[in-house]
Amino acid sequence: MSIARPQMRGLLKSKIKRDLTIALIAGLAAAACVKFGYAERKKQTYANFYRDYDDRKAFEHMNSMGVFHATRPKKDD
Amino acid sequence: MALILRSSVLRRFLSTTCRSSTGARMDLVYEDRTDYPAPHVRFTKDAELAEDLKALRKKEAGDWKNLTADEKRALYRLAFHKSYADMKAPTGEWKVILGGVCFALAVSAGIYMFQKDYILPEPPHTLNEDWQAQLRDYMIRMHNNPIEGIASKWDYEKNDWKK
């Protein structure tokens, strides 16, 4: 009936070492997730949208549907 | 400073006034605490023991190698009420807590439903189905949030939501 001798000294130091490594790894993982899962993805979405964006065409489209107050849709007489 | 601390008057003073939060009580009552391993008071008092247990206590005063394992366990239980395993054992209190929380949530849900049916005034007219449908249509027509929002989910060629 003999168990291994438990750690008697330096408990705070070992706890700090363990908690610090876990915190560092978790922090880096969280930062990586945010950067690649959210930030880079969003940048790519914006880049894809603006790569082939014709703003004149978009304006004509919106105008044709009559949402503007300063201009009116072109009447095809 | 060390000379002052060695004086017995000061040490008696310190021992009576500067106690931990459990110190004063631990002198009077026995308490099972995981952070205070050895209370000042034994669990059972020697005067209340049966005769064979009194004999066992006398035997404890001698060499402990003469004690059997069962006697050691009996002496332990005389001195302590719960072992560390007993103190740390799960109590199942979480079921009570979970039940209480669920009950409170149910009561508040009931109150909310009653409120919604009988107490609240009419919602604003902008929350009608018609108004909301026209609002969605308006937002799509003016290309609202075309990159990530509502207009980005609309297919303008097919005139329908993107699949």
PDB file of C-alpha atoms in Angstrom:
ATOM      1  CA  MET A   1       0.000   0.000   0.000  1.00  0.00           C
ATOM      2  CA  SER A   2       2.372   2.738  -1.156  1.00  0.00           C
ATOM      3  CA  ILE A   3       1.556   5.524  -3.564  1.00  0.00           C
ATOM      4  CA  ALA A   4       4.044   7.816  -5.267  1.00  0.00           C
ATOM      5  CA  ARG A   5       5.318  10.658  -3.128  1.00  0.00           C
ATOM      6  CA  PRO A   6       3.334  13.790  -4.006  1.00  0.00           C
ATOM      7  CA  GLN A   7       5.020  17.033  -4.910  1.00  0.00           C
ATOM      8  CA  MET A   8       5.808  18.806  -1.651  1.00  0.00           C
ATOM      9  CA  ARG A   9       7.423  22.038  -2.745  1.00  0.00           C
ATOM     10  CA  GLY A  10       7.255  24.540  -5.556  1.00  0.00           C
ATOM     11  CA  LEU A  11       3.549  23.974  -6.132  1.00  0.00           C
ATOM     12  CA  LEU A  12       2.869  27.579  -7.100  1.00  0.00           C
ATOM     13  CA  LYS A  13       5.789  27.574  -9.522  1.00  0.00           C
ATOM     14  CA  SER A  14       4.639  24.400 -11.249  1.00  0.00           C
ATOM     15  CA  LYS A  15       1.075  25.679 -11.346  1.00  0.00           C
ATOM     16  CA  ILE A  16       2.224  28.930 -12.924  1.00  0.00           C
ATOM     17  CA  LYS A  17       4.333  27.105 -15.512  1.00  0.00           C
ATOM     18  CA  ARG A  18       1.448  24.850 -16.471  1.00  0.00           C
ATOM     19  CA  ASP A  19      -1.135  27.638 -16.573  1.00  0.00           C
ATOM     20  CA  LEU A  20       1.166  29.951 -18.481  1.00  0.00           C
ATOM     21  CA  THR A  21       1.848  27.454 -21.271  1.00  0.00           C
ATOM     22  CA  ILE A  22      -1.842  26.648 -21.566  1.00  0.00           C
ATOM     23  CA  ALA A  23      -2.700  30.345 -21.658  1.00  0.00           C
ATOM     24  CA  LEU A  24      -0.090  31.103 -24.308  1.00  0.00           C
ATOM     25  CA  ILE A  25      -1.175  28.247 -26.537  1.00  0.00           C
ATOM     26  CA  ALA A  26      -4.857  29.035 -26.111  1.00  0.00           C
ATOM     27  CA  GLY A  27      -4.236  32.714 -26.804  1.00  0.00           C
ATOM     28  CA  LEU A  28      -2.257  32.006 -29.958  1.00  0.00           C
ATOM     29  CA  ALA A  29      -4.876  29.532 -31.142  1.00  0.00           C
ATOM     30  CA  ALA A  30      -7.662  32.031 -30.548  1.00  0.00           C
ATOM     31  CA  ALA A  31      -5.740  34.743 -32.395  1.00  0.00           C
ATOM     32  CA  ALA A  32      -5.095  32.401 -35.316  1.00  0.00           C
ATOM     33  CA  CYS A  33      -8.767  31.471 -35.481  1.00  0.00           C
ATOM     34  CA  VAL A  34      -9.847  35.110 -35.517  1.00  0.00           C
ATOM     35  CA  LYS A  35      -7.240  36.111 -38.069  1.00  0.00           C
ATOM     36  CA  PHE A  36      -7.882  33.337 -40.558  1.00  0.00           C
ATOM     37  CA  GLY A  37     -11.467  32.419 -39.812  1.00  0.00           C
ATOM     38  CA  TYR A  38     -12.830  35.919 -39.664  1.00  0.00           C
ATOM     39  CA  ALA A  39     -10.429  38.665 -40.777  1.00  0.00           C
ATOM     40  CA  GLU A  40      -8.815  37.076 -43.825  1.00  0.00           C
ATOM     41  CA  ARG A  41     -12.133  35.572 -44.909  1.00  0.00           C
ATOM     42  CA  LYS A  42     -13.795  38.952 -44.767  1.00  0.00           C
ATOM     43  CA  LYS A  43     -10.952  40.581 -46.709  1.00  0.00           C
ATOM     44  CA  GLN A  44     -11.297  37.932 -49.400  1.00  0.00           C
ATOM     45  CA  THR A  45     -15.050  38.520 -49.621  1.00  0.00           C
ATOM     46  CA  TYR A  46     -14.504  42.224 -50.115  1.00  0.00           C
ATOM     47  CA  ALA A  47     -11.710  41.635 -52.648  1.00  0.00           C
ATOM     48  CA  ASN A  48     -13.897  39.250 -54.621  1.00  0.00           C
ATOM     49  CA  PHE A  49     -16.752  41.730 -54.653  1.00  0.00           C
ATOM     50  CA  TYR A  50     -14.730  44.686 -55.812  1.00  0.00           C
ATOM     51  CA  ARG A  51     -12.613  42.813 -58.377  1.00  0.00           C
ATOM     52  CA  ASP A  52     -15.398  42.786 -60.996  1.00  0.00           C
ATOM     53  CA  TYR A  53     -17.531  45.607 -59.606  1.00  0.00           C
ATOM     54  CA  ASP A  54     -18.875  48.137 -62.089  1.00  0.00           C
ATOM     55  CA  ASP A  55     -20.282  50.947 -60.022  1.00  0.00           C
ATOM     56  CA  ARG A  56     -21.879  52.692 -63.010  1.00  0.00           C
ATOM     57  CA  LYS A  57     -23.815  49.581 -63.828  1.00  0.00           C
ATOM     58  CA  ALA A  58     -24.884  49.208 -60.213  1.00  0.00           C
ATOM     59  CA  PHE A  59     -26.080  52.807 -60.158  1.00  0.00           C
ATOM     60  CA  GLU A  60     -28.081  52.336 -63.367  1.00  0.00           C
ATOM     61  CA  HIS A  61     -29.648  49.213 -61.921  1.00  0.00           C
ATOM     62  CA  MET A  62     -30.653  50.903 -58.686  1.00  0.00           C
ATOM     63  CA  ASN A  63     -31.957  53.916 -60.568  1.00  0.00           C
ATOM     64  CA  SER A  64     -34.070  51.768 -62.847  1.00  0.00           C
ATOM     65  CA  MET A  65     -35.819  50.409 -59.772  1.00  0.00           C
ATOM     66  CA  GLY A  66     -36.636  53.923 -58.604  1.00  0.00           C
ATOM     67  CA  VAL A  67     -34.943  54.117 -55.199  1.00  0.00           C
ATOM     68  CA  PHE A  68     -33.260  57.487 -55.674  1.00  0.00           C
ATOM     69  CA  HIS A  69     -34.860  60.811 -54.884  1.00  0.00           C
ATOM     70  CA  ALA A  70     -32.503  63.058 -56.860  1.00  0.00           C
ATOM     71  CA  THR A  71     -32.796  61.148 -60.130  1.00  0.00           C
ATOM     72  CA  ARG A  72     -35.651  59.238 -61.683  1.00  0.00           C
ATOM     73  CA  PRO A  73     -35.634  56.088 -63.805  1.00  0.00           C
ATOM     74  CA  LYS A  74     -35.081  56.751 -67.479  1.00  0.00           C
ATOM     75  CA  LYS A  75     -38.386  56.745 -69.220  1.00  0.00           C
ATOM     76  CA  ASP A  76     -38.285  54.651 -72.367  1.00  0.00           C
ATOM     77  CA  ASP A  77     -40.571  56.622 -74.548  1.00  0.00           C
TER      78      ASP A  77
ATOM     79  CA  MET B   1      13.026  43.029  16.114  1.00  0.00           C
ATOM     80  CA  ALA B   2      13.892  39.389  16.692  1.00  0.00           C
ATOM     81  CA  LEU B   3      14.382  40.065  20.390  1.00  0.00           C
ATOM     82  CA  ILE B   4      10.930  41.595  20.579  1.00  0.00           C
ATOM     83  CA  LEU B   5       9.405  38.617  18.778  1.00  0.00           C
ATOM     84  CA  ARG B   6      11.109  36.204  21.155  1.00  0.00           C
ATOM     85  CA  SER B   7       9.452  37.778  24.167  1.00  0.00           C
ATOM     86  CA  SER B   8       6.825  35.424  25.476  1.00  0.00           C
ATOM     87  CA  VAL B   9       4.442  38.231  26.350  1.00  0.00           C
ATOM     88  CA  LEU B  10       4.321  39.351  22.740  1.00  0.00           C
ATOM     89  CA  ARG B  11       3.899  35.795  21.510  1.00  0.00           C
ATOM     90  CA  ARG B  12       1.017  35.188  23.888  1.00  0.00           C
ATOM     91  CA  PHE B  13      -0.515  38.439  22.693  1.00  0.00           C
ATOM     92  CA  LEU B  14      -0.082  37.463  19.034  1.00  0.00           C
ATOM     93  CA  SER B  15      -1.479  33.992  19.537  1.00  0.00           C
ATOM     94  CA  THR B  16      -4.685  35.270  21.079  1.00  0.00           C
ATOM     95  CA  THR B  17      -5.391  38.277  18.892  1.00  0.00           C
ATOM     96  CA  CYS B  18      -3.922  37.427  15.495  1.00  0.00           C
ATOM     97  CA  ARG B  19      -5.846  34.340  14.488  1.00  0.00           C
ATOM     98  CA  SER B  20      -6.978  33.063  11.129  1.00  0.00           C
ATOM     99  CA  SER B  21     -10.648  33.280  10.351  1.00  0.00           C
ATOM    100  CA  THR B  22     -11.125  29.682  11.459  1.00  0.00           C
ATOM    101  CA  GLY B  23      -8.652  29.781  14.341  1.00  0.00           C
ATOM    102  CA  ALA B  24     -10.895  30.959  17.136  1.00  0.00           C
ATOM    103  CA  ARG B  25     -13.712  28.627  16.177  1.00  0.00           C
ATOM    104  CA  MET B  26     -11.399  25.696  15.607  1.00  0.00           C
ATOM    105  CA  ASP B  27     -10.440  25.825  19.283  1.00  0.00           C
ATOM    106  CA  LEU B  28     -14.003  25.089  20.308  1.00  0.00           C
ATOM    107  CA  VAL B  29     -15.621  22.902  17.665  1.00  0.00           C
ATOM    108  CA  TYR B  30     -14.557  20.195  15.295  1.00  0.00           C
ATOM    109  CA  GLU B  31     -15.029  20.978  11.615  1.00  0.00           C
ATOM    110  CA  ASP B  32     -14.222  19.081   8.418  1.00  0.00           C
ATOM    111  CA  ARG B  33     -12.422  21.500   6.107  1.00  0.00           C
ATOM    112  CA  THR B  34     -10.224  20.579   3.178  1.00  0.00           C
ATOM    113  CA  ASP B  35      -8.100  23.694   3.739  1.00  0.00           C
ATOM    114  CA  TYR B  36      -7.635  23.112   7.517  1.00  0.00           C
ATOM    115  CA  PRO B  37      -6.411  19.540   7.813  1.00  0.00           C
ATOM    116  CA  ALA B  38      -5.982  19.049  11.554  1.00  0.00           C
ATOM    117  CA  PRO B  39      -8.525  20.804  13.767  1.00  0.00           C
ATOM    118  CA  HIS B  40      -7.457  21.557  17.325  1.00  0.00           C
ATOM    119  CA  VAL B  41     -10.320  19.480  18.706  1.00  0.00           C
ATOM    120  CA  ARG B  42     -10.795  15.766  18.232  1.00  0.00           C
ATOM    121  CA  PHE B  43     -14.015  14.473  16.759  1.00  0.00           C
ATOM    122  CA  THR B  44     -14.883  12.273  19.747  1.00  0.00           C
ATOM    123  CA  LYS B  45     -14.062  13.212  23.287  1.00  0.00           C
ATOM    124  CA  ASP B  46     -12.157  10.664  25.332  1.00  0.00           C
ATOM    125  CA  ALA B  47     -14.668  10.810  28.166  1.00  0.00           C
ATOM    126  CA  GLU B  48     -17.558   9.661  25.931  1.00  0.00           C
ATOM    127  CA  LEU B  49     -15.845   6.582  24.537  1.00  0.00           C
ATOM    128  CA  ALA B  50     -16.781   3.013  25.292  1.00  0.00           C
ATOM    129  CA  GLU B  51     -14.380   0.964  27.418  1.00  0.00           C
ATOM    130  CA  ASP B  52     -12.707  -0.916  24.576  1.00  0.00           C
ATOM    131  CA  LEU B  53     -12.146   2.336  22.684  1.00  0.00           C
ATOM    132  CA  LYS B  54     -10.610   3.883  25.804  1.00  0.00           C
ATOM    133  CA  ALA B  55      -8.258   0.935  25.927  1.00  0.00           C
ATOM    134  CA  LEU B  56      -7.442   1.520  22.291  1.00  0.00           C
ATOM    135  CA  ARG B  57      -6.578   5.156  23.034  1.00  0.00           C
ATOM    136  CA  LYS B  58      -4.210   3.985  25.733  1.00  0.00           C
ATOM    137  CA  LYS B  59      -2.628   1.637  23.261  1.00  0.00           C
ATOM    138  CA  GLU B  60      -2.234   4.556  20.861  1.00  0.00           C
ATOM    139  CA  ALA B  61      -0.026   6.242  23.429  1.00  0.00           C
ATOM    140  CA  GLY B  62       2.538   3.475  22.914  1.00  0.00           C
ATOM    141  CA  ASP B  63       4.437   2.305  19.868  1.00  0.00           C
ATOM    142  CA  TRP B  64       2.296   2.533  16.769  1.00  0.00           C
ATOM    143  CA  LYS B  65       3.946  -0.507  15.234  1.00  0.00           C
ATOM    144  CA  ASN B  66       1.875  -2.582  17.686  1.00  0.00           C
ATOM    145  CA  LEU B  67      -1.374  -1.342  16.196  1.00  0.00           C
ATOM    146  CA  THR B  68      -3.085  -3.361  13.497  1.00  0.00           C
ATOM    147  CA  ALA B  69      -4.393  -1.661  10.384  1.00  0.00           C
ATOM    148  CA  ASP B  70      -7.979  -1.969  11.606  1.00  0.00           C
ATOM    149  CA  GLU B  71      -7.069  -0.360  14.918  1.00  0.00           C
ATOM    150  CA  LYS B  72      -5.347   2.479  13.106  1.00  0.00           C
ATOM    151  CA  ARG B  73      -8.444   3.018  11.008  1.00  0.00           C
ATOM    152  CA  ALA B  74     -10.639   2.972  14.126  1.00  0.00           C
ATOM    153  CA  LEU B  75      -8.378   5.523  15.821  1.00  0.00           C
ATOM    154  CA  TYR B  76      -8.495   7.697  12.719  1.00  0.00           C
ATOM    155  CA  ARG B  77     -12.266   7.665  12.767  1.00  0.00           C
ATOM    156  CA  LEU B  78     -12.233   8.600  16.452  1.00  0.00           C
ATOM    157  CA  ALA B  79     -10.121  11.635  15.721  1.00  0.00           C
ATOM    158  CA  PHE B  80     -11.735  12.654  12.424  1.00  0.00           C
ATOM    159  CA  HIS B  81     -15.299  12.533  11.241  1.00  0.00           C
ATOM    160  CA  LYS B  82     -14.706  12.538   7.492  1.00  0.00           C
ATOM    161  CA  SER B  83     -11.626  11.594   5.538  1.00  0.00           C
ATOM    162  CA  TYR B  84     -10.463  13.731   2.668  1.00  0.00           C
ATOM    163  CA  ALA B  85     -12.115  11.310   0.277  1.00  0.00           C
ATOM    164  CA  ASP B  86     -15.387  11.743   2.170  1.00  0.00           C
ATOM    165  CA  MET B  87     -15.071  15.516   2.237  1.00  0.00           C
ATOM    166  CA  LYS B  88     -14.373  15.776  -1.473  1.00  0.00           C
ATOM    167  CA  ALA B  89     -16.980  13.195  -2.479  1.00  0.00           C
ATOM    168  CA  PRO B  90     -19.624  14.472  -4.893  1.00  0.00           C
ATOM    169  CA  THR B  91     -22.812  15.469  -3.153  1.00  0.00           C
ATOM    170  CA  GLY B  92     -25.194  15.547  -6.077  1.00  0.00           C
ATOM    171  CA  GLU B  93     -25.979  19.146  -5.224  1.00  0.00           C
ATOM    172  CA  TRP B  94     -25.750  20.023  -8.875  1.00  0.00           C
ATOM    173  CA  LYS B  95     -29.039  18.246  -9.512  1.00  0.00           C
ATOM    174  CA  VAL B  96     -30.781  20.452  -6.978  1.00  0.00           C
ATOM    175  CA  ILE B  97     -29.216  23.535  -8.485  1.00  0.00           C
ATOM    176  CA  LEU B  98     -30.134  22.497 -12.018  1.00  0.00           C
ATOM    177  CA  GLY B  99     -33.691  21.740 -10.948  1.00  0.00           C
ATOM    178  CA  GLY B 100     -34.029  25.077  -9.213  1.00  0.00           C
ATOM    179  CA  VAL B 101     -32.680  26.965 -12.204  1.00  0.00           C
ATOM    180  CA  CYS B 102     -35.000  25.136 -14.592  1.00  0.00           C
ATOM    181  CA  PHE B 103     -37.941  25.862 -12.313  1.00  0.00           C
ATOM    182  CA  ALA B 104     -37.078  29.562 -12.188  1.00  0.00           C
ATOM    183  CA  LEU B 105     -36.748  29.651 -15.985  1.00  0.00           C
ATOM    184  CA  ALA B 106     -40.118  27.934 -16.363  1.00  0.00           C
ATOM    185  CA  VAL B 107     -41.796  30.427 -14.042  1.00  0.00           C
ATOM    186  CA  SER B 108     -40.308  33.346 -15.947  1.00  0.00           C
ATOM    187  CA  ALA B 109     -41.336  31.775 -19.267  1.00  0.00           C
ATOM    188  CA  GLY B 110     -44.890  31.449 -17.975  1.00  0.00           C
ATOM    189  CA  ILE B 111     -44.908  35.065 -16.867  1.00  0.00           C
ATOM    190  CA  TYR B 112     -43.546  36.111 -20.268  1.00  0.00           C
ATOM    191  CA  MET B 113     -46.217  34.202 -22.169  1.00  0.00           C
ATOM    192  CA  PHE B 114     -48.987  35.668 -20.034  1.00  0.00           C
ATOM    193  CA  GLN B 115     -47.499  39.119 -20.527  1.00  0.00           C
ATOM    194  CA  LYS B 116     -47.325  38.713 -24.277  1.00  0.00           C
ATOM    195  CA  ASP B 117     -50.953  37.623 -24.552  1.00  0.00           C
ATOM    196  CA  TYR B 118     -52.674  39.956 -22.114  1.00  0.00           C
ATOM    197  CA  ILE B 119     -50.487  42.825 -20.993  1.00  0.00           C
ATOM    198  CA  LEU B 120     -48.380  44.158 -23.842  1.00  0.00           C
ATOM    199  CA  PRO B 121     -49.744  46.947 -26.074  1.00  0.00           C
ATOM    200  CA  GLU B 122     -49.980  46.676 -29.866  1.00  0.00           C
ATOM    201  CA  PRO B 123     -46.592  46.342 -31.570  1.00  0.00           C
ATOM    202  CA  PRO B 124     -45.498  49.219 -33.841  1.00  0.00           C
ATOM    203  CA  HIS B 125     -46.937  49.242 -37.382  1.00  0.00           C
ATOM    204  CA  THR B 126     -43.466  48.801 -38.878  1.00  0.00           C
ATOM    205  CA  LEU B 127     -43.426  45.230 -37.589  1.00  0.00           C
ATOM    206  CA  ASN B 128     -46.354  44.136 -39.793  1.00  0.00           C
ATOM    207  CA  GLU B 129     -45.695  41.335 -42.243  1.00  0.00           C
ATOM    208  CA  ASP B 130     -46.582  43.612 -45.165  1.00  0.00           C
ATOM    209  CA  TRP B 131     -44.305  46.385 -44.010  1.00  0.00           C
ATOM    210  CA  GLN B 132     -41.420  43.987 -43.413  1.00  0.00           C
ATOM    211  CA  ALA B 133     -41.849  42.400 -46.854  1.00  0.00           C
ATOM    212  CA  GLN B 134     -41.852  45.821 -48.527  1.00  0.00           C
ATOM    213  CA  LEU B 135     -38.804  46.781 -46.457  1.00  0.00           C
ATOM    214  CA  ARG B 136     -36.908  43.697 -47.612  1.00  0.00           C
ATOM    215  CA  ASP B 137     -37.859  44.449 -51.202  1.00  0.00           C
ATOM    216  CA  TYR B 138     -36.714  48.071 -50.815  1.00  0.00           C
ATOM    217  CA  MET B 139     -33.385  47.025 -49.330  1.00  0.00           C
ATOM    218  CA  ILE B 140     -32.741  44.616 -52.195  1.00  0.00           C
ATOM    219  CA  ARG B 141     -33.644  47.249 -54.768  1.00  0.00           C
ATOM    220  CA  MET B 142     -31.192  49.737 -53.321  1.00  0.00           C
ATOM    221  CA  HIS B 143     -28.403  47.128 -53.026  1.00  0.00           C
ATOM    222  CA  ASN B 144     -28.250  47.405 -49.258  1.00  0.00           C
ATOM    223  CA  ASN B 145     -25.079  45.712 -47.904  1.00  0.00           C
ATOM    224  CA  PRO B 146     -24.122  44.160 -51.230  1.00  0.00           C
ATOM    225  CA  ILE B 147     -20.954  42.447 -49.959  1.00  0.00           C
ATOM    226  CA  GLU B 148     -22.058  40.513 -46.891  1.00  0.00           C
ATOM    227  CA  GLY B 149     -25.602  41.604 -46.100  1.00  0.00           C
ATOM    228  CA  ILE B 150     -29.050  41.196 -47.528  1.00  0.00           C
ATOM    229  CA  ALA B 151     -28.370  42.254 -51.137  1.00  0.00           C
ATOM    230  CA  SER B 152     -25.435  39.848 -51.308  1.00  0.00           C
ATOM    231  CA  LYS B 153     -27.903  36.981 -50.785  1.00  0.00           C
ATOM    232  CA  TRP B 154     -30.096  38.053 -53.737  1.00  0.00           C
ATOM    233  CA  ASP B 155     -29.487  36.883 -57.275  1.00  0.00           C
ATOM    234  CA  TYR B 156     -30.294  39.867 -59.522  1.00  0.00           C
ATOM    235  CA  GLU B 157     -30.263  37.866 -62.756  1.00  0.00           C
ATOM    236  CA  LYS B 158     -32.726  35.271 -61.608  1.00  0.00           C
ATOM    237  CA  ASN B 159     -34.670  37.732 -59.437  1.00  0.00           C
ATOM    238  CA  ASP B 160     -34.697  35.351 -56.519  1.00  0.00           C
ATOM    239  CA  TRP B 161     -32.646  34.485 -53.444  1.00  0.00           C
ATOM    240  CA  LYS B 162     -29.298  32.886 -54.144  1.00  0.00           C
ATOM    241  CA  LYS B 163     -29.365  29.154 -53.651  1.00  0.00           C
TER     242      LYS B 163
END
